[in-house]
Amino acid sequence: MAKADKINFSTPSGFPEFLPSEKRLELYLLDTIRKVFESYGFTPIETPAVERLEVLQAKGNQGDNIIYGIDPILPPNRQAEKEKAGETGSEARALKFDQTVPLAAYIARHLNKLTFPFARYQMDVVFRGERAKDGRFRQFRQCDIDVVARSQLSLLYDAQMPAIITEIFEAVNIGNFLIRINNRKILTGFFQSVGVAENKIKSCIGIIDNLEKIGELKVKQELEKEGISIEQTQKIIDFIKIDGTVDEVLDKLKHLSCNLPEAEQFGLGVTELETVITGVRNLGVSDKRFCVDLSIARGLDYYTGTVYETTLLGHEALGSICSGGRYEELVGTFLGEKMPGVGISIGLTRLISRLLKAGILNTLSATPAQVMVVNMQEDLMPIYLQVSQQLRQAGINVVTSFDKKGLGKQFQLADKQGIQFCVIIGSEEAAAQKSSLKDLKSGEQVEVELANLAEEVKRRLQ
Amino acid sequence: MAKADKINFSTPSGFPEFLPSEKRLELYLLDTIRKVFESYGFTPIETPAVERLEVLQAKGNQGDNIIYGIDPILPPNRQAEKEKAGETGSEARALKFDQTVPLAAYIARHLNKLTFPFARYQMDVVFRGERAKDGRFRQFRQCDIDVVARSQLSLLYDAQMPAIITEIFEAVNIGNFLIRINNRKILTGFFQSVGVAENKIKSCIGIIDNLEKIGELKVKQELEKEGISIEQTQKIIDFIKIDGTVDEVLDKLKHLSCNLPEAEQFGLGVTELETVITGVRNLGVSDKRFCVDLSIARGLDYYTGTVYETTLLGHEALGSICSGGRYEELVGTFLGEKMPGVGISIGLTRLISRLLKAGILNTLSATPAQVMVVNMQEDLMPIYLQVSQQLRQAGINVVTSFDKKGLGKQFQLADKQGIQFCVIIGSEEAAAQKSSLKDLKSGEQVEVELANLAEEVKRRLQ
């Protein structure tokens, strides 16, 4: 067969693809995350990979993201087909770069068919022209939940988020993590109270958000660049470094809110934070799983209240593994309606690749098959097929070996893929309605009545 | 809040999106299909949505598909960022239009990390510039399985396909379906034996493949256009119209293969078909689920042996709901290696939209939530949260009602979303560690000890 010459068949830079053992891990994580999301009543949606460019660029939501436009390609001699298919590319379309702008569009498109508060999850892939290195990808899967209301949205929805984060990361057992909670109103209020000009506040919040990345000195310098005085800067630094147990920090904040000048926002933020923390505790989340961290702000300037980041302890370099917060004017964009919402996002593709590198997660076996029915005698194939079906009907994943290979080779093939059990049936076993069940892990081999085979395999799989 | 004016926020034509009740149906179907695929040991892979254009166009596999190229978009003043991110668009990339070419690339990319025969499933979305009507979409999800070998591939893999199709469509209960099986070698051999020139055979097969669509007369005309004589045409028509039970057709074919001139291909095809049918029966597939249909050819010219189509009886207009076949020179493209394979594909997005329209499938409820813990007294919220968690830990999907609405309104909200049960706890119940469990379907309301609530809900959910 002729080789398609000189074709570079590698994936385009930044577009990742998993081996089966890695993809199976991703599916396991997706199943786990979905189960937790659904247990809180979040319902699935999926928006197309492609939106109108004007939608993706609405109110400058493109941010720093490089968007990929799409356009039909055809050899010149087939341009006519484009017209025929209405694919003249007149209408600019592009690949979605996040799931928030599409959520806003989805709500606008289906407003009257949705019930509010609308709690949805979405686990689609998104596309960004990022520099394809440092574990950054140009196509990656995000697992998002958001609850959106048309008027008021209870702070208890904010409180559910840390409970959901906790359940997910405990379920997938990735070790010790800490959810860091803050409220943007507290920061805004504090900046007001120390006399930072309104028009400087957002940029200042952006700067202190980088404390961990760039360090205290650099933060001071950047704040001064913004025209913040040395005394103001010192107050700010002292403030965001407040720490202690959740209750200690809350007490300090309540004390401050009584003494700070013109700190209406501040007081409001503290009350919100306290309500959220109480909810988190009533939901049974252990105090060791979360803290109040006044330096957390989330760069994105659409957050207006609660904000979250999640740190994997001992692996701080990974950055936040699940973040989010409360916003007011995001998903109502296309309707011109205020729609308060709160949500979190897990950047799954990046998380998997980094947790695998760090050895925190391990890949699964290369196949879901749990049993191989080996091919010992061609003439017994009808029995092999029948036994395979019998096992499948019992919920066991089975490959039947059709190849005319030696038993040893077949065992090797099974073992290489992580198939634990082989079922061996020769003419004597067949005549006696029996089989030999070989455990490739332990090497143990036992004789089992065909009638009890499924049961026996299931028992040993546990 | 200012409305983002004049923005057309509708989905681009041909890019579908589901309501939650529809997306939940899709997930249910995906879960079911995946379960069956995995029970036969098919392992999941996912290839990126984006490939190098030269890969997608390798050996003209583009066919009639209009491919979408992708290119980074940035406002002129930010072009520099493209360079920075290595996104200068120098390297042509495009969205995959099927999962076969990417499978070939995947195998070439990971050859030495895969075990053969390589049995994989893939349920990604693909993109085509189709005319966006008649239930055709420009983005749609395909559920594909293929088994690929590096040398020989047993015909029993072909036999597994109808078993898998049967299990899937019986599981999702869409009514009576018939899997029509043929072998391209039989057609090729028959055309040879009636003296059709080698270079005409593929186009003639393409023509008879349209018999159902265009009718006998049109087929005759087109064959004659190809220079096939009236006698040859008549022989061909009589042949592809051979019918009867599976065994009757097989007998006629075996009889023919003894009498046809120079019918080596024909005889080989008949032997292959017989082997496959025997396997299908040994796998326990009932004769009512499949037939031999000599007019089935599959347009795609890469099929070389077994071919399948699946017809939903009583809804023939839907066309084939699951098709596939055996090929020799497809997935080895990038390696210049012969790799025999056999696979099937379900065009899920199209299938769902058409089965919904035809009323064969129904959407699910708008939310996975099964229980709403209603908000009767704000001060009892800690108990509501605690009870909600207790139910979730028992595997029940729960929404806690945080809104300060009347009970009636809360019941309405639950019912509207298809939540069957409401849990009502007032101060008396709380004091007595009890709750009222209301079934919104039956209207029945019973008093249940909080300690037994999860158990009772699970019992009633069955």
Short mmCIF file of C-alpha atoms in Angstrom, two decimals, chain B residues 6-432:
data_model
loop_
_atom_site.label_atom_id
_atom_site.label_comp_id
_atom_site.label_asym_id
_atom_site.label_seq_id
_atom_site.Cartn_x
_atom_site.Cartn_y
_atom_site.Cartn_z
CA LYS B 6 -27.92 44.82 17.98
CA ILE B 7 -26.09 41.58 18.74
CA ASN B 8 -27.57 38.53 17.01
CA PHE B 9 -27.15 35.98 19.80
CA SER B 10 -28.80 33.05 17.98
CA THR B 11 -26.70 29.97 17.22
CA PRO B 12 -25.02 30.04 13.80
CA SER B 13 -27.17 28.17 11.28
CA GLY B 14 -26.61 24.42 11.48
CA PHE B 15 -24.95 24.44 14.91
CA PRO B 16 -27.52 22.75 17.16
CA GLU B 17 -27.96 23.07 20.89
CA PHE B 18 -30.20 21.11 23.21
CA LEU B 19 -32.48 22.14 26.03
CA PRO B 20 -31.63 20.41 29.35
CA SER B 21 -34.39 17.80 28.83
CA GLU B 22 -32.87 17.00 25.41
CA LYS B 23 -29.26 17.07 26.58
CA ARG B 24 -30.19 14.67 29.40
CA LEU B 25 -31.63 12.32 26.76
CA GLU B 26 -28.39 12.56 24.78
CA LEU B 27 -26.35 11.75 27.90
CA TYR B 28 -28.61 8.78 28.64
CA LEU B 29 -28.06 7.48 25.10
CA LEU B 30 -24.31 8.14 25.29
CA ASP B 31 -24.11 6.28 28.62
CA THR B 32 -26.03 3.33 27.19
CA ILE B 33 -23.98 3.16 23.99
CA ARG B 34 -20.73 3.49 25.94
CA LYS B 35 -21.76 0.68 28.30
CA VAL B 36 -22.36 -1.69 25.38
CA PHE B 37 -19.15 -0.64 23.59
CA GLU B 38 -17.13 -1.24 26.77
CA SER B 39 -18.79 -4.59 27.44
CA TYR B 40 -17.11 -5.78 24.22
CA GLY B 41 -13.79 -4.34 25.37
CA PHE B 42 -13.72 -1.26 23.15
CA THR B 43 -11.58 1.40 24.78
CA PRO B 44 -12.22 5.16 24.57
CA ILE B 45 -10.07 7.64 22.70
CA GLU B 46 -10.63 11.25 21.75
CA THR B 47 -8.76 13.05 19.01
CA PRO B 48 -8.59 16.85 18.94
CA ALA B 49 -11.32 18.77 17.12
CA VAL B 50 -8.51 20.34 15.13
CA GLU B 51 -6.05 18.55 12.82
CA ARG B 52 -3.52 19.71 10.26
CA LEU B 53 -5.37 20.36 7.00
CA GLU B 54 -2.95 18.07 5.14
CA VAL B 55 -4.00 15.22 7.46
CA LEU B 56 -7.71 15.75 6.83
CA GLN B 57 -7.09 15.92 3.10
CA ALA B 58 -4.76 12.90 2.97
CA LYS B 59 -5.60 10.61 0.04
CA GLY B 60 -8.57 12.81 -0.84
CA ASN B 61 -10.50 11.60 2.17
CA GLN B 62 -12.23 14.97 2.27
CA GLY B 63 -14.77 13.48 -0.13
CA ASP B 64 -17.74 15.77 -0.61
CA ASN B 65 -17.29 17.32 2.81
CA ILE B 66 -16.77 21.02 3.21
CA ILE B 67 -14.03 21.39 5.82
CA TYR B 68 -13.87 24.32 8.25
CA GLY B 69 -10.43 25.83 8.51
CA ILE B 70 -9.50 27.70 11.72
CA ASP B 71 -7.47 30.86 12.05
CA PRO B 72 -6.76 33.10 15.04
CA ILE B 73 -8.69 36.37 15.13
CA LEU B 74 -7.38 39.44 16.92
CA PRO B 75 -8.08 43.14 16.59
CA PRO B 76 -5.33 44.78 14.48
CA ASN B 77 -3.85 46.48 17.54
CA ARG B 78 -3.19 43.09 19.14
CA GLN B 79 -1.58 41.22 16.24
CA ALA B 80 1.65 41.12 18.24
CA GLU B 81 0.05 38.70 20.71
CA LYS B 82 -0.37 36.17 17.93
CA GLU B 83 3.36 36.10 17.30
CA LYS B 84 3.96 35.85 21.04
CA ALA B 85 1.63 32.84 21.24
CA GLY B 86 3.07 31.30 18.10
CA GLU B 87 -0.34 31.81 16.47
CA THR B 88 0.68 33.28 13.16
CA GLY B 89 -1.59 30.90 11.31
CA SER B 90 1.27 29.83 9.05
CA GLU B 91 0.30 26.18 9.53
CA ALA B 92 -3.09 25.32 8.02
CA ARG B 93 -5.43 23.66 10.54
CA ALA B 94 -9.06 22.59 10.26
CA LEU B 95 -11.90 20.95 12.18
CA LYS B 96 -12.27 17.18 11.74
CA PHE B 97 -15.19 16.17 9.51
CA ASP B 98 -15.24 12.50 10.58
CA GLN B 99 -13.49 10.19 13.03
CA THR B 100 -11.89 7.80 10.54
CA VAL B 101 -9.13 10.01 9.20
CA PRO B 102 -8.27 11.12 12.76
CA LEU B 103 -8.23 7.44 13.81
CA ALA B 104 -5.69 6.77 11.09
CA ALA B 105 -3.60 9.70 12.34
CA TYR B 106 -4.02 8.56 15.98
CA ILE B 107 -2.74 5.08 15.16
CA ALA B 108 0.23 6.56 13.27
CA ARG B 109 0.97 8.92 16.18
CA HIS B 110 0.84 6.25 18.90
CA LEU B 111 1.56 3.04 16.98
CA ASN B 112 4.00 1.58 19.49
CA LYS B 113 1.90 2.48 22.54
CA LEU B 114 -1.21 0.66 21.28
CA THR B 115 -2.00 -3.06 21.39
CA PHE B 116 -3.46 -4.74 18.32
CA PRO B 117 -6.09 -5.71 17.41
CA PHE B 118 -6.90 -2.16 18.57
CA ALA B 119 -10.59 -1.86 19.46
CA ARG B 120 -11.54 1.73 20.19
CA TYR B 121 -14.70 3.78 20.56
CA GLN B 122 -14.99 7.50 20.00
CA MET B 123 -18.00 9.73 20.61
CA ASP B 124 -16.72 13.17 19.57
CA VAL B 125 -18.40 15.94 17.61
CA VAL B 126 -17.36 16.52 14.00
CA PHE B 127 -17.89 19.47 11.68
CA ARG B 128 -19.10 19.71 8.09
CA GLY B 129 -20.24 22.59 5.93
CA GLU B 130 -23.48 20.79 5.06
CA ARG B 131 -26.59 22.53 3.86
CA ALA B 132 -28.15 23.21 7.26
CA LYS B 133 -31.58 21.66 6.73
CA ASP B 134 -33.43 18.33 6.58
CA GLY B 135 -32.02 17.42 9.98
CA ARG B 136 -28.48 17.92 8.71
CA PHE B 137 -26.15 19.67 11.11
CA ARG B 138 -22.79 21.37 10.72
CA GLN B 139 -21.70 20.11 14.13
CA PHE B 140 -22.84 16.68 15.23
CA ARG B 141 -21.81 13.83 17.48
CA GLN B 142 -20.86 10.46 16.03
CA CYS B 143 -20.52 7.27 18.08
CA ASP B 144 -17.97 5.11 16.29
CA ILE B 145 -16.29 1.82 17.03
CA ASP B 146 -13.55 0.24 14.96
CA VAL B 147 -11.29 -2.76 15.43
CA VAL B 148 -8.00 -2.50 13.57
CA ALA B 149 -5.32 -5.15 13.13
CA ARG B 150 -1.80 -4.98 11.70
CA SER B 151 -2.15 -8.14 9.63
CA GLN B 152 -5.15 -10.45 9.73
CA LEU B 153 -8.44 -9.47 11.36
CA SER B 154 -10.85 -12.31 12.14
CA LEU B 155 -14.30 -12.14 10.51
CA LEU B 156 -15.72 -12.70 13.99
CA TYR B 157 -15.06 -9.00 14.62
CA ASP B 158 -17.46 -8.37 11.73
CA ALA B 159 -19.89 -10.74 13.46
CA GLN B 160 -19.75 -8.76 16.71
CA MET B 161 -21.03 -5.58 15.06
CA PRO B 162 -24.65 -6.72 14.57
CA ALA B 163 -24.62 -8.05 18.14
CA ILE B 164 -23.51 -4.63 19.39
CA ILE B 165 -26.07 -2.78 17.24
CA THR B 166 -28.79 -5.10 18.53
CA GLU B 167 -27.88 -4.60 22.19
CA ILE B 168 -27.77 -0.82 21.85
CA PHE B 169 -31.10 -0.38 20.09
CA GLU B 170 -32.84 -2.95 22.27
CA ALA B 171 -31.50 -1.17 25.37
CA VAL B 172 -32.81 2.24 24.29
CA ASN B 173 -36.03 0.60 23.18
CA ILE B 174 -36.71 2.42 19.90
CA GLY B 175 -38.87 -0.32 18.43
CA ASN B 176 -38.35 -2.81 15.61
CA PHE B 177 -35.13 -2.52 13.64
CA LEU B 178 -33.50 -4.65 10.98
CA ILE B 179 -29.76 -4.91 10.36
CA ARG B 180 -29.12 -5.44 6.65
CA ILE B 181 -25.86 -7.23 5.93
CA ASN B 182 -24.00 -7.66 2.66
CA ASN B 183 -20.46 -8.19 1.42
CA ARG B 184 -18.87 -5.93 -1.18
CA LYS B 185 -16.89 -8.85 -2.63
CA ILE B 186 -20.18 -10.50 -3.59
CA LEU B 187 -21.24 -7.43 -5.55
CA THR B 188 -17.83 -6.94 -7.11
CA GLY B 189 -17.68 -10.63 -8.01
CA PHE B 190 -21.14 -10.59 -9.52
CA PHE B 191 -20.36 -7.51 -11.62
CA GLN B 192 -17.19 -9.23 -12.84
CA SER B 193 -19.10 -12.38 -13.69
CA VAL B 194 -21.64 -10.53 -15.82
CA GLY B 195 -18.75 -8.85 -17.63
CA VAL B 196 -18.74 -5.33 -16.22
CA ALA B 197 -15.34 -3.72 -16.83
CA GLU B 198 -13.15 -3.47 -13.70
CA ASN B 199 -12.95 0.31 -13.96
CA LYS B 200 -16.76 0.57 -13.96
CA ILE B 201 -17.45 -1.66 -10.97
CA LYS B 202 -17.08 0.91 -8.18
CA SER B 203 -19.35 3.43 -9.91
CA CYS B 204 -21.91 0.70 -10.64
CA ILE B 205 -21.90 -0.33 -6.97
CA GLY B 206 -22.42 3.33 -6.11
CA ILE B 207 -25.46 3.39 -8.39
CA ILE B 208 -27.20 0.28 -7.06
CA ASP B 209 -26.54 1.56 -3.53
CA ASN B 210 -29.12 4.24 -4.37
CA LEU B 211 -31.83 1.72 -5.38
CA GLU B 212 -34.05 2.62 -2.41
CA LYS B 213 -33.53 6.35 -2.89
CA ILE B 214 -33.98 6.66 -6.66
CA GLY B 215 -35.92 3.49 -7.59
CA GLU B 216 -35.33 0.71 -10.09
CA LEU B 217 -35.99 2.66 -13.28
CA LYS B 218 -33.50 5.40 -12.41
CA VAL B 219 -30.91 2.77 -11.43
CA LYS B 220 -31.33 1.11 -14.82
CA GLN B 221 -30.91 4.43 -16.62
CA GLU B 222 -27.77 5.30 -14.64
CA LEU B 223 -26.27 1.86 -15.24
CA GLU B 224 -26.90 2.21 -18.93
CA LYS B 225 -25.24 5.65 -18.81
CA GLU B 226 -22.22 3.78 -17.45
CA GLY B 227 -22.29 1.65 -20.57
CA ILE B 228 -23.84 -1.41 -18.96
CA SER B 229 -25.93 -3.36 -21.46
CA ILE B 230 -29.64 -3.95 -20.90
CA GLU B 231 -29.08 -7.68 -20.32
CA GLN B 232 -26.31 -6.98 -17.81
CA THR B 233 -28.47 -4.39 -16.09
CA GLN B 234 -31.38 -6.82 -15.85
CA LYS B 235 -29.12 -9.53 -14.39
CA ILE B 236 -27.81 -7.03 -11.83
CA ILE B 237 -31.29 -5.86 -10.85
CA ASP B 238 -32.57 -9.43 -10.55
CA PHE B 239 -29.54 -10.27 -8.43
CA ILE B 240 -29.71 -7.44 -5.93
CA LYS B 241 -33.45 -8.08 -5.52
CA ILE B 242 -32.87 -11.67 -4.37
CA ASP B 243 -34.63 -12.03 -1.03
CA GLY B 244 -35.99 -14.55 1.46
CA THR B 245 -34.86 -15.76 4.86
CA VAL B 246 -31.16 -15.51 5.69
CA ASP B 247 -30.68 -19.19 4.89
CA GLU B 248 -32.66 -19.02 1.64
CA VAL B 249 -30.50 -16.13 0.42
CA LEU B 250 -27.31 -17.88 1.52
CA ASP B 251 -28.39 -21.03 -0.36
CA LYS B 252 -29.12 -19.07 -3.54
CA LEU B 253 -25.72 -17.39 -3.24
CA LYS B 254 -23.89 -20.67 -2.70
CA HIS B 255 -25.70 -22.14 -5.68
CA LEU B 256 -24.73 -19.13 -7.81
CA SER B 257 -21.09 -19.26 -6.74
CA CYS B 258 -20.87 -22.77 -8.18
CA ASN B 259 -22.33 -21.68 -11.50
CA LEU B 260 -21.09 -18.15 -12.12
CA PRO B 261 -18.16 -17.77 -14.51
CA GLU B 262 -14.86 -16.39 -13.15
CA ALA B 263 -16.50 -15.66 -9.77
CA GLU B 264 -13.54 -15.96 -7.44
CA GLN B 265 -14.38 -12.70 -5.62
CA PHE B 266 -18.01 -13.76 -5.51
CA GLY B 267 -17.24 -17.10 -3.89
CA LEU B 268 -14.90 -15.44 -1.38
CA GLY B 269 -17.59 -12.93 -0.49
CA VAL B 270 -20.19 -15.66 0.01
CA THR B 271 -17.84 -17.61 2.29
CA GLU B 272 -17.09 -14.45 4.31
CA LEU B 273 -20.78 -13.62 4.59
CA GLU B 274 -21.61 -17.13 5.74
CA THR B 275 -18.86 -17.02 8.40
CA VAL B 276 -20.15 -13.67 9.65
CA ILE B 277 -23.77 -14.86 9.78
CA THR B 278 -22.75 -17.97 11.73
CA GLY B 279 -20.87 -15.76 14.20
CA VAL B 280 -23.83 -13.39 14.55
CA ARG B 281 -26.05 -16.36 15.43
CA ASN B 282 -23.51 -17.82 17.86
CA LEU B 283 -23.53 -14.43 19.58
CA GLY B 284 -27.23 -14.99 20.21
CA VAL B 285 -28.65 -12.38 17.85
CA SER B 286 -32.18 -13.37 16.85
CA ASP B 287 -32.83 -13.93 13.11
CA LYS B 288 -35.61 -11.32 13.29
CA ARG B 289 -32.93 -8.63 13.87
CA PHE B 290 -30.90 -9.11 10.66
CA CYS B 291 -31.14 -10.08 7.02
CA VAL B 292 -28.92 -10.44 3.97
CA ASP B 293 -29.65 -7.56 1.57
CA LEU B 294 -27.65 -7.69 -1.66
CA SER B 295 -28.58 -4.13 -2.58
CA ILE B 296 -26.67 -2.68 0.42
CA ALA B 297 -23.30 -1.40 -0.71
CA ARG B 298 -22.49 1.74 1.36
CA GLY B 299 -21.58 4.60 -0.94
CA LEU B 300 -18.11 5.08 0.56
CA ASP B 301 -15.67 3.32 -1.72
CA TYR B 302 -13.24 2.25 1.01
CA TYR B 303 -15.36 -0.71 2.11
CA THR B 304 -13.99 -4.00 0.83
CA GLY B 305 -16.00 -6.74 2.58
CA THR B 306 -18.86 -6.89 5.07
CA VAL B 307 -21.20 -3.88 5.03
CA TYR B 308 -24.08 -3.03 7.36
CA GLU B 309 -27.07 -0.75 7.39
CA THR B 310 -29.75 -0.58 10.06
CA THR B 311 -33.34 0.31 9.27
CA LEU B 312 -35.94 1.32 11.84
CA LEU B 313 -38.98 -0.63 10.61
CA GLY B 314 -41.96 1.61 9.99
CA HIS B 315 -39.62 4.60 9.79
CA GLU B 316 -37.61 3.74 6.68
CA ALA B 317 -37.57 7.45 5.79
CA LEU B 318 -35.07 8.03 8.60
CA GLY B 319 -32.50 6.19 6.50
CA SER B 320 -29.90 3.95 8.09
CA ILE B 321 -29.56 4.62 11.83
CA CYS B 322 -26.30 2.69 12.14
CA SER B 323 -23.96 1.73 9.30
CA GLY B 324 -20.46 0.50 8.70
CA GLY B 325 -18.31 -2.19 7.26
CA ARG B 326 -14.93 -3.78 6.68
CA TYR B 327 -12.05 -1.94 5.02
CA GLU B 328 -8.44 -2.76 4.16
CA GLU B 329 -6.58 0.40 3.20
CA LEU B 330 -7.98 3.15 5.38
CA VAL B 331 -6.36 3.50 8.79
CA GLY B 332 -2.89 2.54 7.56
CA THR B 333 -2.79 5.62 5.32
CA PHE B 334 -0.11 7.53 7.21
CA LEU B 335 2.08 4.49 7.80
CA GLY B 336 1.87 2.98 4.33
CA GLU B 337 0.79 -0.22 6.07
CA LYS B 338 -2.18 -2.45 5.25
CA MET B 339 -4.40 -2.41 8.35
CA PRO B 340 -7.66 -4.31 7.99
CA GLY B 341 -10.44 -2.90 10.11
CA VAL B 342 -14.16 -3.13 10.67
CA GLY B 343 -16.38 -0.52 12.27
CA ILE B 344 -19.81 1.01 12.66
CA SER B 345 -21.05 4.52 13.29
CA ILE B 346 -24.17 6.03 14.85
CA GLY B 347 -24.89 9.64 13.87
CA LEU B 348 -26.30 10.46 17.29
CA THR B 349 -27.20 14.14 16.93
CA ARG B 350 -29.21 13.56 13.77
CA LEU B 351 -30.75 10.39 15.20
CA ILE B 352 -31.95 12.14 18.36
CA SER B 353 -33.44 15.11 16.54
CA ARG B 354 -35.26 12.84 14.09
CA LEU B 355 -36.45 10.29 16.69
CA LEU B 356 -37.75 13.16 18.83
CA LYS B 357 -39.62 14.65 15.86
CA ALA B 358 -41.05 11.21 15.02
CA GLY B 359 -42.13 10.74 18.62
CA ILE B 360 -40.10 7.53 18.92
CA LEU B 361 -37.99 8.94 21.76
CA ASN B 362 -39.11 11.28 24.52
CA THR B 363 -37.04 13.87 26.33
CA LEU B 364 -36.24 13.35 30.01
CA SER B 365 -37.15 15.67 32.87
CA ALA B 366 -35.44 19.07 32.82
CA THR B 367 -33.27 18.28 35.83
CA PRO B 368 -31.59 15.23 37.35
CA ALA B 369 -32.94 16.32 40.76
CA GLN B 370 -35.31 13.76 42.26
CA VAL B 371 -36.13 15.54 45.50
CA MET B 372 -36.68 19.15 46.52
CA VAL B 373 -36.22 19.96 50.19
CA VAL B 374 -38.59 22.91 50.45
CA ASN B 375 -37.97 26.08 52.42
CA MET B 376 -40.77 26.33 54.97
CA GLN B 377 -39.08 28.35 57.70
CA GLU B 378 -35.86 30.28 57.16
CA ASP B 379 -34.70 29.43 60.68
CA LEU B 380 -34.82 25.69 59.89
CA MET B 381 -32.37 26.05 57.00
CA PRO B 382 -29.56 24.26 58.89
CA ILE B 383 -31.83 21.21 59.08
CA TYR B 384 -32.80 21.51 55.41
CA LEU B 385 -29.13 21.58 54.42
CA GLN B 386 -28.33 18.65 56.69
CA VAL B 387 -31.23 16.55 55.36
CA SER B 388 -30.25 17.40 51.78
CA GLN B 389 -26.70 16.15 52.39
CA GLN B 390 -28.02 13.00 54.07
CA LEU B 391 -30.11 12.22 50.95
CA ARG B 392 -27.19 12.99 48.61
CA GLN B 393 -24.93 10.65 50.53
CA ALA B 394 -27.52 7.95 49.81
CA GLY B 395 -27.12 8.65 46.07
CA ILE B 396 -30.25 10.79 45.63
CA ASN B 397 -30.14 14.00 43.57
CA VAL B 398 -31.47 16.86 45.66
CA VAL B 399 -32.16 20.57 45.32
CA THR B 400 -32.62 22.58 48.46
CA SER B 401 -35.09 25.40 47.98
CA PHE B 402 -33.42 28.59 49.21
CA ASP B 403 -36.09 30.95 47.92
CA LYS B 404 -38.54 32.60 50.28
CA LYS B 405 -41.57 31.50 48.23
CA GLY B 406 -44.87 30.03 49.40
CA LEU B 407 -45.04 26.23 49.57
CA GLY B 408 -47.41 26.11 46.59
CA LYS B 409 -44.95 28.08 44.45
CA GLN B 410 -42.12 25.78 45.51
CA PHE B 411 -44.18 22.67 44.63
CA GLN B 412 -44.96 24.23 41.25
CA LEU B 413 -41.28 24.93 40.60
CA ALA B 414 -40.40 21.33 41.49
CA ASP B 415 -43.20 19.89 39.36
CA LYS B 416 -42.35 22.08 36.37
CA GLN B 417 -38.85 20.60 36.32
CA GLY B 418 -40.07 17.04 36.81
CA ILE B 419 -38.86 16.68 40.40
CA GLN B 420 -41.08 13.96 41.80
CA PHE B 421 -40.69 14.38 45.56
CA CYS B 422 -40.77 17.27 48.00
CA VAL B 423 -39.56 16.99 51.58
CA ILE B 424 -41.43 19.28 53.98
CA ILE B 425 -40.12 19.99 57.45
CA GLY B 426 -41.80 22.48 59.79
CA SER B 427 -40.82 23.18 63.40
CA GLU B 428 -42.99 20.35 64.75
CA GLU B 429 -41.52 17.81 62.33
CA ALA B 430 -38.04 19.13 63.06
CA ALA B 431 -38.58 18.72 66.80
CA ALA B 432 -39.86 15.18 66.25
#
